[in-house]
Coordinates of C-alpha atoms in Angstrom, one line a residue:
M1 CA -39.8 52.0 -6.7
H2 CA -40.1 49.8 -9.7
K3 CA -36.3 49.4 -9.9
Y4 CA -36.2 48.4 -6.2
T5 CA -38.9 45.7 -6.8
M6 CA -37.1 44.2 -9.7
L7 CA -33.8 44.1 -7.8
Q8 CA -35.5 42.4 -4.8
R9 CA -37.2 39.7 -6.8
P10 CA -34.2 37.4 -7.2
A11 CA -33.7 37.5 -3.4
A12 CA -37.3 36.4 -2.9
A13 CA -36.9 33.7 -5.5
V14 CA -34.1 32.0 -3.6
S15 CA -35.7 28.7 -2.6
S16 CA -32.9 27.3 -0.5
T17 CA -30.7 29.2 1.8
P18 CA -27.3 27.9 3.1
E19 CA -28.9 27.3 6.5
L20 CA -31.7 25.2 5.1
L21 CA -29.2 23.2 2.9
A22 CA -27.0 22.7 6.0
G23 CA -29.9 21.2 7.9
R24 CA -30.8 19.0 4.9
A25 CA -27.2 18.0 4.6
R26 CA -27.0 16.9 8.2
R27 CA -30.2 14.8 7.8
A28 CA -28.8 13.3 4.5
W29 CA -25.6 12.3 6.2
L30 CA -27.4 10.7 9.1
L31 CA -29.5 8.8 6.6
F32 CA -26.4 7.9 4.6
A33 CA -24.6 6.7 7.7
A34 CA -27.6 4.5 8.7
I35 CA -27.8 3.1 5.2
A36 CA -24.1 2.6 5.0
L37 CA -24.2 0.8 8.4
L38 CA -27.0 -1.4 7.2
I39 CA -25.0 -2.2 4.0
V40 CA -21.9 -3.0 6.0
L41 CA -23.8 -5.2 8.4
A42 CA -25.6 -7.0 5.6
A43 CA -22.3 -7.5 3.8
L44 CA -20.7 -8.9 6.9
Y45 CA -23.7 -11.1 7.6
G46 CA -23.8 -12.3 4.0
A47 CA -20.0 -12.8 3.8
G48 CA -20.2 -14.8 7.1
L49 CA -22.9 -17.0 5.7
Y50 CA -21.0 -17.5 2.4
G51 CA -17.8 -18.2 4.2
R52 CA -19.6 -20.7 6.5
S53 CA -21.2 -22.5 3.7
T54 CA -18.1 -22.7 1.5
E55 CA -16.0 -23.9 4.4
I56 CA -18.6 -26.5 5.4
E57 CA -18.6 -27.8 1.8
A58 CA -14.8 -28.0 1.9
L59 CA -14.8 -29.7 5.2
S60 CA -17.5 -32.1 4.1
A61 CA -15.5 -33.1 1.0
Q62 CA -12.3 -33.6 3.1
G63 CA -14.2 -35.3 5.9
R64 CA -16.0 -37.7 3.5
T65 CA -12.6 -38.7 2.1
D66 CA -11.3 -39.3 5.6
A67 CA -14.4 -41.3 6.7
N68 CA -14.1 -43.5 3.6
L69 CA -10.5 -44.2 4.4
K70 CA -11.4 -45.1 8.0
V71 CA -14.1 -47.5 6.7
A72 CA -11.6 -49.1 4.3
L73 CA -9.2 -49.6 7.1
L74 CA -11.9 -51.1 9.3
R75 CA -12.9 -53.6 6.6
A76 CA -9.2 -54.5 6.1
V77 CA -9.0 -55.2 9.9
L78 CA -12.1 -57.4 9.7
E79 CA -11.2 -59.5 6.7
N80 CA -8.3 -61.5 8.2
P81 CA -10.1 -62.9 11.3
R82 CA -13.2 -63.8 9.3
A83 CA -11.2 -66.4 7.4
L84 CA -10.0 -68.2 10.6
P85 CA -13.4 -69.7 11.7
L86 CA -14.0 -71.0 8.1
L87 CA -10.6 -72.7 8.0
L88 CA -10.8 -74.1 11.5
S89 CA -14.3 -75.5 11.0
E90 CA -12.8 -77.8 8.3
D91 CA -9.7 -78.6 10.3
Q92 CA -9.2 -82.3 11.2
Q93 CA -7.7 -81.6 14.6
V94 CA -10.8 -79.6 15.5
H95 CA -13.0 -82.4 14.4
D96 CA -11.0 -85.0 16.4
A97 CA -11.1 -82.9 19.6
L98 CA -14.8 -82.4 19.3
T99 CA -15.4 -86.0 18.5
E100 CA -13.0 -87.8 20.8
R101 CA -12.9 -85.3 23.7
S102 CA -9.6 -87.0 24.8
P103 CA -7.0 -85.0 26.7
A104 CA -4.5 -85.6 24.0
S105 CA -6.6 -84.3 21.1
I106 CA -7.7 -81.3 23.2
D107 CA -4.1 -80.5 24.2
V108 CA -3.1 -80.6 20.5
L109 CA -6.0 -78.3 19.7
N110 CA -5.1 -75.8 22.5
R111 CA -1.5 -75.6 21.2
K112 CA -2.7 -75.2 17.6
L113 CA -5.1 -72.3 18.6
E114 CA -2.3 -70.7 20.6
G115 CA 0.0 -70.7 17.7
L116 CA -2.6 -69.3 15.3
V117 CA -3.4 -66.4 17.6
S118 CA 0.2 -65.4 17.8
G119 CA 0.4 -65.2 14.0
T120 CA -2.8 -63.4 13.4
K121 CA -4.5 -60.2 14.7
A122 CA -7.1 -62.1 16.6
S123 CA -7.5 -61.6 20.3
V124 CA -8.5 -65.2 21.2
L125 CA -9.6 -68.4 19.4
Y126 CA -11.7 -71.1 21.1
V127 CA -13.9 -74.1 20.3
T128 CA -17.1 -75.1 22.1
G129 CA -19.2 -78.2 22.0
T130 CA -22.8 -78.3 21.0
D131 CA -23.7 -77.5 24.6
G132 CA -21.8 -74.2 24.5
L133 CA -19.0 -75.3 26.8
A134 CA -15.5 -74.3 25.6
I135 CA -13.3 -77.3 25.2
A136 CA -10.2 -75.6 23.9
S137 CA -8.9 -72.0 23.7
S138 CA -5.8 -70.1 22.6
N139 CA -5.6 -68.6 26.2
W140 CA -5.7 -72.0 27.9
R141 CA -2.5 -71.2 29.8
E142 CA -3.8 -67.9 31.2
P143 CA -5.8 -67.4 34.4
V144 CA -8.7 -66.0 32.4
S145 CA -8.8 -69.1 30.2
F146 CA -12.0 -69.6 28.3
V147 CA -11.8 -73.4 28.7
G148 CA -14.7 -74.8 30.6
N149 CA -16.8 -71.6 30.4
D150 CA -20.4 -71.9 29.1
Y151 CA -21.1 -69.6 26.1
G152 CA -24.4 -71.2 25.1
F153 CA -26.3 -68.0 26.0
R154 CA -24.3 -65.9 23.6
A155 CA -26.0 -65.0 20.3
Y156 CA -22.9 -65.8 18.3
F157 CA -23.1 -69.5 19.5
S158 CA -26.8 -69.9 18.9
G159 CA -26.5 -68.0 15.6
A160 CA -23.7 -70.3 14.3
M161 CA -25.6 -73.4 15.4
Q162 CA -28.7 -72.3 13.5
S163 CA -27.3 -70.7 10.4
G164 CA -23.7 -71.9 10.3
T165 CA -22.0 -68.6 10.9
A166 CA -22.6 -65.4 13.0
E167 CA -20.9 -62.2 14.1
Y168 CA -21.6 -60.6 17.4
F169 CA -20.0 -57.6 19.2
A170 CA -20.1 -57.8 22.9
L171 CA -18.3 -57.3 26.2
G172 CA -16.3 -60.4 27.3
N173 CA -17.9 -62.0 30.3
V174 CA -14.5 -63.3 31.5
S175 CA -12.0 -60.7 30.1
K176 CA -14.4 -57.8 30.4
R177 CA -12.9 -56.5 27.1
P178 CA -15.1 -55.6 24.2
G179 CA -14.6 -57.2 20.8
L180 CA -16.2 -58.7 17.8
Y181 CA -17.0 -62.5 18.0
I182 CA -17.0 -64.3 14.7
S183 CA -18.3 -67.9 14.9
R184 CA -18.8 -70.8 12.6
R185 CA -20.4 -74.2 13.1
V186 CA -18.3 -77.4 12.9
G187 CA -20.1 -80.2 11.1
S188 CA -23.4 -80.1 9.3
A189 CA -26.7 -78.7 10.4
A190 CA -28.1 -82.2 10.9
A191 CA -25.0 -83.4 12.8
P192 CA -23.2 -80.5 14.4
L193 CA -20.1 -81.1 16.4
G194 CA -19.6 -77.7 17.9
V195 CA -18.6 -74.0 17.1
V196 CA -15.3 -72.3 16.4
V197 CA -15.1 -68.7 17.7
V198 CA -12.6 -66.0 17.0
K199 CA -12.6 -62.7 19.0
M200 CA -11.4 -59.6 17.4
E201 CA -10.4 -56.5 19.4
F202 CA -9.9 -53.0 18.0
D203 CA -7.5 -51.4 20.4
Q204 CA -4.9 -50.6 17.7
L205 CA -7.5 -49.2 15.4
E206 CA -9.0 -47.0 18.1
A207 CA -5.5 -45.8 19.0
D208 CA -4.9 -44.8 15.4
W209 CA -8.2 -43.0 15.2
H210 CA -7.5 -41.2 18.5
E211 CA -4.2 -39.8 17.2
A212 CA -6.2 -37.9 14.5
N213 CA -7.8 -35.8 17.2
R214 CA -11.1 -36.1 15.5
P215 CA -13.8 -38.2 17.2
A216 CA -14.9 -41.2 15.2
Y217 CA -17.1 -44.1 16.3
V218 CA -18.9 -47.2 14.9
S219 CA -22.4 -48.0 16.0
D220 CA -24.5 -51.1 15.5
E221 CA -28.0 -51.4 14.1
H222 CA -29.5 -50.3 17.5
G223 CA -27.2 -47.2 17.6
V224 CA -24.9 -48.6 20.4
V225 CA -21.3 -47.4 20.0
L226 CA -19.0 -50.4 19.6
I227 CA -15.7 -49.0 18.3
T228 CA -14.6 -45.4 19.1
S229 CA -11.6 -43.1 19.4
V230 CA -13.2 -41.7 22.6
P231 CA -13.1 -44.5 25.1
S232 CA -15.7 -42.9 27.4
W233 CA -18.2 -43.0 24.5
R234 CA -18.1 -46.9 24.2
F235 CA -21.5 -48.5 24.7
M236 CA -23.3 -45.1 24.6
T237 CA -26.0 -44.7 22.0
T238 CA -26.6 -42.4 19.1
A239 CA -30.3 -42.1 20.2
P240 CA -32.3 -43.2 23.1
L241 CA -33.1 -47.0 23.0
T242 CA -36.6 -48.4 23.3
P243 CA -37.4 -50.3 26.5
S244 CA -37.7 -53.6 24.6
V245 CA -34.3 -53.2 22.9
T246 CA -32.8 -52.3 26.2
A247 CA -34.3 -55.3 27.9
D248 CA -33.0 -57.7 25.2
I249 CA -29.5 -56.2 25.5
R250 CA -29.6 -56.6 29.3
A251 CA -30.8 -60.1 29.0
S252 CA -28.0 -61.1 26.6
Q253 CA -25.4 -59.4 28.8
Q254 CA -24.0 -58.1 25.4
F255 CA -22.6 -54.9 27.0
G256 CA -22.5 -55.9 30.6
E257 CA -23.6 -53.2 33.0
A258 CA -23.0 -50.3 30.5
P259 CA -25.6 -47.5 31.1
L260 CA -26.5 -47.3 27.4
V261 CA -27.1 -43.5 27.7
P262 CA -27.1 -41.3 24.6
L263 CA -23.9 -39.7 23.4
P264 CA -23.3 -36.0 24.4
I265 CA -24.2 -34.9 20.9
T266 CA -27.0 -32.5 20.6
R267 CA -28.7 -30.0 18.2
P268 CA -28.2 -31.9 15.0
Q269 CA -28.8 -29.8 11.9
T270 CA -29.1 -32.0 8.8
L271 CA -27.3 -30.7 5.7
S272 CA -27.7 -33.8 3.6
P273 CA -28.6 -37.5 4.2
D274 CA -25.2 -38.3 5.6
V275 CA -23.9 -34.9 6.8
A276 CA -25.1 -32.9 9.7
L277 CA -23.9 -30.1 12.0
V278 CA -23.9 -31.2 15.7
H279 CA -22.7 -29.9 19.1
A280 CA -20.6 -32.4 21.1
I281 CA -18.9 -32.4 24.4
T282 CA -15.6 -34.4 24.4
P283 CA -13.9 -35.5 27.5
G284 CA -11.9 -32.6 29.0
G285 CA -13.4 -30.2 26.5
S286 CA -16.4 -27.9 26.2
D287 CA -19.4 -27.8 24.0
A288 CA -18.1 -27.4 20.4
E289 CA -19.6 -27.5 16.9
Y290 CA -18.7 -30.5 14.7
L291 CA -19.5 -31.6 11.2
R292 CA -20.8 -35.2 11.5
L293 CA -20.4 -37.5 8.4
S294 CA -22.0 -40.9 8.5
T295 CA -21.3 -43.8 6.2
A296 CA -22.2 -47.5 6.2
V297 CA -19.6 -50.1 6.8
P298 CA -20.0 -52.7 4.0
S299 CA -20.5 -56.4 5.0
T300 CA -21.7 -55.3 8.4
P301 CA -24.9 -53.7 9.9
W302 CA -22.7 -51.0 11.3
R303 CA -22.3 -47.3 10.6
L304 CA -19.3 -45.1 11.0
D305 CA -19.7 -41.5 12.3
Y306 CA -16.8 -39.1 11.9
L307 CA -16.8 -35.7 13.6
V308 CA -14.8 -32.8 12.1
P309 CA -14.3 -29.7 14.2
V310 CA -15.7 -26.7 12.3
E311 CA -15.6 -23.7 14.7
A312 CA -12.0 -22.6 14.0
P313 CA -12.1 -23.3 10.2
I314 CA -15.5 -21.6 9.9
A315 CA -14.3 -18.6 12.0
S316 CA -11.2 -18.3 9.8
A317 CA -13.2 -18.5 6.6
Q318 CA -15.8 -16.1 7.8
R319 CA -13.1 -13.6 8.9
E320 CA -11.5 -13.8 5.5
M321 CA -14.8 -13.4 3.6
R322 CA -15.8 -10.5 5.8
L323 CA -12.5 -8.8 5.2
L324 CA -13.0 -9.3 1.4
A325 CA -16.5 -7.9 1.7
L326 CA -15.3 -4.9 3.6
G327 CA -12.6 -4.4 1.0
A328 CA -15.3 -4.3 -1.7
V329 CA -18.1 -2.4 0.2
I330 CA -16.0 0.3 1.9
P331 CA -14.6 1.8 -1.3
L332 CA -18.1 1.8 -2.8
I333 CA -19.5 3.5 0.3
A334 CA -16.6 6.0 0.2
F335 CA -17.3 6.7 -3.4
A336 CA -21.0 7.2 -2.7
A337 CA -20.0 9.5 0.2
Y338 CA -17.8 11.5 -2.1
L339 CA -20.6 11.9 -4.7
L340 CA -23.0 13.0 -1.9
W341 CA -20.5 15.4 -0.6
R342 CA -19.8 16.7 -4.0
R343 CA -23.5 17.2 -4.7
Q344 CA -24.1 18.9 -1.4
S345 CA -21.0 21.1 -2.0
A346 CA -22.3 22.2 -5.3
Q347 CA -25.7 22.9 -3.9
M348 CA -24.2 24.9 -1.0
R349 CA -22.0 26.8 -3.4
I350 CA -25.0 27.6 -5.6
A351 CA -27.1 28.6 -2.6
A352 CA -24.3 30.7 -1.2
E353 CA -23.8 32.4 -4.6
Q354 CA -27.6 33.1 -4.8
A355 CA -27.7 34.4 -1.3
A356 CA -24.6 36.6 -1.9
R357 CA -26.1 37.8 -5.1
A358 CA -29.5 38.6 -3.4
E359 CA -27.7 40.3 -0.5
L360 CA -25.6 42.3 -2.9
E361 CA -28.6 43.4 -4.9
R362 CA -30.4 44.4 -1.6
R363 CA -27.4 46.5 -0.6
V364 CA -27.1 48.0 -4.0
V365 CA -30.8 49.1 -3.8
E366 CA -30.3 50.5 -0.2
R367 CA -27.0 52.2 -0.7
T368 CA -27.0 53.2 -4.4
Q369 CA -26.0 56.7 -3.7
D370 CA -23.3 55.8 -1.2
L371 CA -21.8 53.3 -3.6
S372 CA -22.0 55.8 -6.5
L373 CA -20.0 58.3 -4.4
A374 CA -17.6 55.6 -3.3
R375 CA -17.2 54.5 -7.0
D376 CA -16.4 58.1 -8.0
R377 CA -13.8 58.3 -5.2
L378 CA -12.4 55.0 -6.1
Q379 CA -12.1 55.9 -9.7
A380 CA -10.3 59.1 -8.7
E381 CA -8.0 57.2 -6.5
I382 CA -7.3 54.7 -9.2
A383 CA -6.6 57.5 -11.6
D384 CA -4.2 59.1 -9.1
H385 CA -2.6 55.7 -8.5
R386 CA -2.1 55.0 -12.2
S387 CA -0.7 58.5 -12.6
T388 CA 1.6 58.1 -9.7
E389 CA 2.7 54.6 -11.0
A390 CA 3.4 56.1 -14.4
K391 CA 5.3 59.0 -12.8
L392 CA 7.2 56.4 -10.7
Q393 CA 8.1 54.4 -13.8
V394 CA 9.2 57.6 -15.6
M395 CA 11.3 58.6 -12.6
Q396 CA 12.8 55.2 -12.4
Q397 CA 13.7 55.3 -16.0
E398 CA 15.1 58.8 -15.6
L399 CA 17.0 57.6 -12.6
V400 CA 18.6 54.8 -14.5
Q401 CA 19.3 57.2 -17.4
A402 CA 20.8 59.7 -15.0
N403 CA 23.0 57.1 -13.6
R404 CA 24.0 56.1 -17.1
L405 CA 24.7 59.6 -18.1
A406 CA 26.6 60.3 -15.0
T407 CA 28.8 57.3 -15.7
L408 CA 29.0 58.5 -19.3
G409 CA 30.2 61.9 -18.1
Q410 CA 32.8 60.3 -16.0
V411 CA 34.2 58.4 -18.9
A412 CA 33.7 61.1 -21.6
A413 CA 37.0 62.8 -21.0
G414 CA 38.9 59.6 -21.4
V415 CA 36.9 58.7 -24.5
A416 CA 37.8 62.2 -26.0
H417 CA 41.4 61.2 -25.5
E418 CA 40.8 57.9 -27.2
I419 CA 39.3 59.7 -30.2
N420 CA 42.0 62.5 -30.4
Q421 CA 44.8 59.9 -30.9
P422 CA 43.3 58.3 -34.0
V423 CA 42.3 61.8 -35.3
A424 CA 45.9 62.9 -35.2
T425 CA 47.0 59.7 -36.8
I426 CA 44.4 60.2 -39.6
R427 CA 45.8 63.7 -40.2
A428 CA 49.3 62.3 -40.6
Y429 CA 48.2 59.5 -42.9
A430 CA 46.2 62.0 -45.0
D431 CA 49.3 64.2 -45.4
N432 CA 51.4 61.3 -46.4
A433 CA 48.8 60.1 -48.9
R434 CA 48.8 63.6 -50.5
V435 CA 52.6 63.4 -50.9
F436 CA 52.4 59.9 -52.3
L437 CA 49.8 60.9 -54.8
E438 CA 51.8 64.0 -55.9
R439 CA 54.7 61.6 -56.5
K440 CA 52.4 59.2 -58.4
Q441 CA 53.0 56.5 -55.8
T442 CA 49.6 54.9 -55.6
A443 CA 50.4 51.8 -53.6
P444 CA 51.7 53.7 -50.5
A445 CA 48.8 56.1 -50.9
E446 CA 46.3 53.2 -50.9
E447 CA 47.9 51.8 -47.8
N448 CA 47.6 55.1 -46.0
L449 CA 44.0 55.5 -47.1
G450 CA 43.2 51.9 -45.8
A451 CA 44.8 52.8 -42.4
I452 CA 42.6 56.0 -42.4
A453 CA 39.5 53.9 -43.0
A454 CA 40.4 51.5 -40.2
L455 CA 41.0 54.4 -37.7
T456 CA 37.7 55.9 -38.8
E457 CA 35.9 52.7 -38.0
R458 CA 37.6 52.7 -34.6
I459 CA 36.4 56.2 -33.9
G460 CA 32.9 55.1 -35.1
S461 CA 32.8 52.1 -32.7
I462 CA 33.8 54.3 -29.8
T463 CA 31.2 56.9 -30.6
E464 CA 28.5 54.3 -31.2
E465 CA 29.3 52.7 -27.9
L466 CA 28.8 56.1 -26.2
K467 CA 25.6 56.8 -28.1
A468 CA 24.2 53.3 -27.4
F469 CA 25.1 53.6 -23.7
A470 CA 23.4 57.0 -23.5
R471 CA 20.3 55.6 -25.2
K472 CA 17.2 55.7 -23.1
G473 CA 14.5 53.0 -22.4
R474 CA 14.1 49.3 -21.6
T475 CA 14.5 46.4 -24.1
A476 CA 13.3 42.8 -23.9
A477 CA 15.6 40.1 -22.8
E478 CA 17.6 38.4 -25.6
P479 CA 20.6 36.1 -25.8
V480 CA 23.8 38.1 -25.2
E481 CA 27.4 37.0 -25.3
L482 CA 28.7 37.5 -21.8
R483 CA 32.2 38.1 -23.2
N484 CA 31.1 41.1 -25.3
V485 CA 29.4 42.6 -22.2
I486 CA 32.6 42.4 -20.1
E487 CA 34.8 43.8 -23.0
G488 CA 32.3 46.7 -23.6
A489 CA 32.4 47.7 -20.0
V490 CA 36.2 47.7 -20.0
V491 CA 36.3 49.9 -23.1
L492 CA 34.1 52.6 -21.5
L493 CA 36.2 52.6 -18.3
R494 CA 39.6 52.5 -20.0
S495 CA 40.1 56.3 -20.3
R496 CA 38.8 57.2 -16.8
F497 CA 40.9 54.6 -15.0
A498 CA 43.9 54.8 -17.4
G499 CA 46.8 53.3 -15.6
R500 CA 44.6 51.5 -13.1
L501 CA 43.0 49.0 -15.3
D502 CA 46.0 46.7 -14.8
A503 CA 44.3 45.8 -11.5
L504 CA 41.6 44.1 -13.5
A505 CA 42.3 40.3 -13.7
I506 CA 39.6 39.2 -16.2
T507 CA 39.0 35.6 -17.1
L508 CA 36.9 35.9 -20.2
P509 CA 34.2 33.3 -20.8
P510 CA 33.9 31.5 -24.1
L511 CA 32.0 33.2 -26.9
S512 CA 29.5 30.3 -26.8
L513 CA 28.4 31.3 -23.2
K514 CA 25.3 33.5 -23.5
V515 CA 22.9 34.9 -21.0
M516 CA 19.4 36.4 -21.2
G517 CA 19.4 40.2 -21.0
N518 CA 20.4 43.4 -22.9
R519 CA 24.0 44.1 -23.6
L520 CA 23.9 47.9 -22.8
R521 CA 22.0 47.5 -19.6
L522 CA 24.3 44.6 -18.4
E523 CA 27.3 46.8 -19.3
Q524 CA 25.8 49.5 -17.0
V525 CA 25.8 46.9 -14.2
L526 CA 29.4 45.9 -14.7
I527 CA 30.6 49.5 -15.0
N528 CA 29.0 50.3 -11.6
L529 CA 30.7 47.2 -10.1
F530 CA 34.1 47.8 -11.8
Q531 CA 34.0 51.5 -10.9
N532 CA 33.1 50.8 -7.2
A533 CA 35.9 48.2 -7.0
L534 CA 38.6 50.4 -8.6
E535 CA 37.6 53.4 -6.5
A536 CA 37.8 51.3 -3.3
L537 CA 41.3 50.2 -4.3
E538 CA 42.6 53.6 -5.1
G539 CA 46.1 54.2 -3.7
R540 CA 46.8 50.5 -3.0
E541 CA 49.9 48.9 -4.7
D542 CA 48.5 45.4 -4.5
A543 CA 45.1 46.4 -5.9
R544 CA 43.4 43.5 -7.7
V545 CA 39.9 43.1 -9.1
E546 CA 39.2 39.5 -10.3
V547 CA 36.4 38.9 -12.9
S548 CA 35.2 35.5 -13.8
A549 CA 32.1 33.6 -15.0
A550 CA 30.9 30.1 -14.4
E551 CA 27.9 28.0 -15.3
T552 CA 25.8 26.9 -12.4
A553 CA 22.9 24.4 -12.0
D554 CA 20.3 27.2 -12.6
G555 CA 22.2 29.6 -14.9
V556 CA 25.4 31.6 -15.0
A557 CA 27.3 33.3 -12.2
L558 CA 29.4 36.4 -13.0
I559 CA 31.8 37.1 -10.1
V560 CA 33.5 40.5 -9.4
S561 CA 35.8 40.4 -6.3
D562 CA 38.4 42.8 -5.0
N563 CA 41.0 42.8 -2.2
G564 CA 39.9 46.2 -0.8
P565 CA 39.0 47.2 2.7
G566 CA 35.4 45.8 2.4
I567 CA 32.1 47.5 3.0
P568 CA 31.3 48.9 6.5
P569 CA 28.7 46.7 8.3
A570 CA 26.3 49.6 8.7
I571 CA 26.2 50.2 5.0
L572 CA 26.3 46.5 4.1
K573 CA 22.9 45.9 5.9
S574 CA 21.1 48.3 3.6
L575 CA 23.4 48.1 0.6
F576 CA 20.6 48.1 -2.0
T577 CA 18.6 50.8 -0.3
P578 CA 18.5 54.1 -2.3
F579 CA 20.8 56.9 -1.2
N580 CA 22.8 54.6 1.0
T581 CA 26.5 55.3 0.2
S582 CA 29.9 55.7 1.7
K583 CA 31.2 58.1 -1.0
E584 CA 31.2 61.9 -0.3
R585 CA 29.8 62.7 -3.7
G586 CA 27.9 59.5 -4.4
L587 CA 24.1 59.3 -4.5
G588 CA 23.8 55.7 -3.5
L589 CA 21.8 54.7 -6.6
G590 CA 24.3 52.7 -8.6
L591 CA 23.8 49.3 -6.8
V592 CA 20.0 49.9 -6.5
I593 CA 19.8 50.4 -10.3
S594 CA 22.1 47.5 -10.9
K595 CA 19.9 45.2 -8.8
D596 CA 16.7 46.4 -10.6
I597 CA 18.4 45.8 -14.0
V598 CA 19.4 42.2 -13.1
A599 CA 16.0 41.5 -11.6
D600 CA 14.3 42.7 -14.8
Y601 CA 16.0 39.7 -16.5
G602 CA 15.1 37.2 -13.8
G603 CA 18.5 37.3 -12.0
R604 CA 19.8 38.4 -8.6
I605 CA 22.9 40.0 -7.0
E606 CA 24.6 38.6 -4.0
V607 CA 27.3 40.3 -2.0
A608 CA 29.8 39.1 0.6
S609 CA 32.2 41.5 2.3
S610 CA 34.9 41.4 5.0
G611 CA 38.1 43.2 5.9
S612 CA 40.0 41.2 3.2
G613 CA 37.7 42.3 0.3
T614 CA 34.3 42.3 -1.3
R615 CA 32.7 39.8 -3.6
F616 CA 29.7 40.5 -5.9
T617 CA 28.0 37.5 -7.6
I618 CA 25.6 38.3 -10.4
H619 CA 23.2 35.3 -11.2
L620 CA 21.8 35.4 -14.7
S621 CA 19.6 33.1 -16.7
K622 CA 21.6 31.1 -19.3
A623 CA 20.4 31.5 -22.9
G624 CA 19.6 28.2 -24.7
P625 CA 21.2 27.2 -28.0
T626 CA 19.9 29.1 -31.0

């Protein structure tokens, strides 16, 4: 009972089961997914804000440069016509026409003004008397000539009469074309003679601005748009006018019957004193977001506003920033997910191991007796298995040895003949040596003794070859000269197949070609193959067994091929199966043993057979340089 309690304690001590951990893991992944989603959304939102701010800064810098260029161009357009009233106010012909009022002097002045307009960028030049009536004009030939019209109500006339010079932007009451009127008094303030006026129109400037496809407009001190790249915006206002200002403008007829309604620009968001984000509706377009840059026009009370489209650039910048943010955040989230998965996997593995250990201990307690009996049976089976395996190995070795001894028995008779021949020769050399010694002829006697020694060595090599071939047991693989293996197999077969070894056509490999194996065991393989080939060719006059060796990509291939009748298909299918043979007295073990020997050294045997012959290819591992 005490043992059972101790074994059960670890199971009770398991605080987390795989089921509990699986539930926690699901909740952890849901929380992780929510946090990851929040991080991704925050990253996308922050990247969008950053991309928007950086792009707005870039557009502001570029837009400010463009706005300054437009202001510089506007000032250049204004400078030329401003000089004309000054020059004409001092011109003698102007003085003469205002003083004499004769048709001749006025005609001369009309022609002069006409010539000046054609050589300048002014729209029209005209001269009025002190009563505001135009006495001469550059358009005196046209139906809309200013000559005879009263301009005394215009602010540029009264301003020039009072202060000597004035500038006034208005809609022409005759031409109905807007323009800037630049005026200068002729004569002194005490004795004025009249006023010289030049009208400047900005059609070309507005056309140039329109080609940029970015709205730009110039407004006066009241916020009325005077010059614009969007014609429909002319005489609209940047902000609602007060009733008093509207009344003054209507009274002066400065802008005719223009409605003076605010521009379709709404929702301004100030970024700096001269930069704001606005929404504007352009003719033919929809509500779009623009960056509005404002700058003063020097030497005038005007301001230039320049609208830069921002939706497409901001969207592109935000998309790029968000992609970069995703490229940075997603790998981090993936790494965090990997760490979470790894931690949960470790916890699940530990919990599973603990649960398995507890379950195992519980079963050990419950089934101790059954497991003990099963252990005893298992140990008995293991012992039987090991005994059987040992017997199998012994039987396999004995089978190989039996095959070797059987082969040895087949070649023993021939080897005896090989030994008898040198023994008879030794006997003759010994008798001769005795005679030479009796005759005191030591030199011939020494030659006979040397021959006897050589023949003795030959007999010794033959017997050693037989003894080594009959030796039992396996040896480890070692570098073996393939040429010596082939020659040794031929030596052992020479006596048994005397007279038939001429059928062997052997191409000996070089001595440097070595394979991994054991010479005696590889000789046994070749003896089996040579013997099978020669027996298959028995009685054939054209018998031929070709033996060659070649290096391959993965080792050495030793090829034994004959021109015999081939192996029957039924036997070929199970050629390497024990006791499968076509010989009446064969056991069918030679090729099985040969295959096992080659496999022991990491090689393999391949066979191909047809009616024209059989080809065995032995693949062996090539030995490296030593």
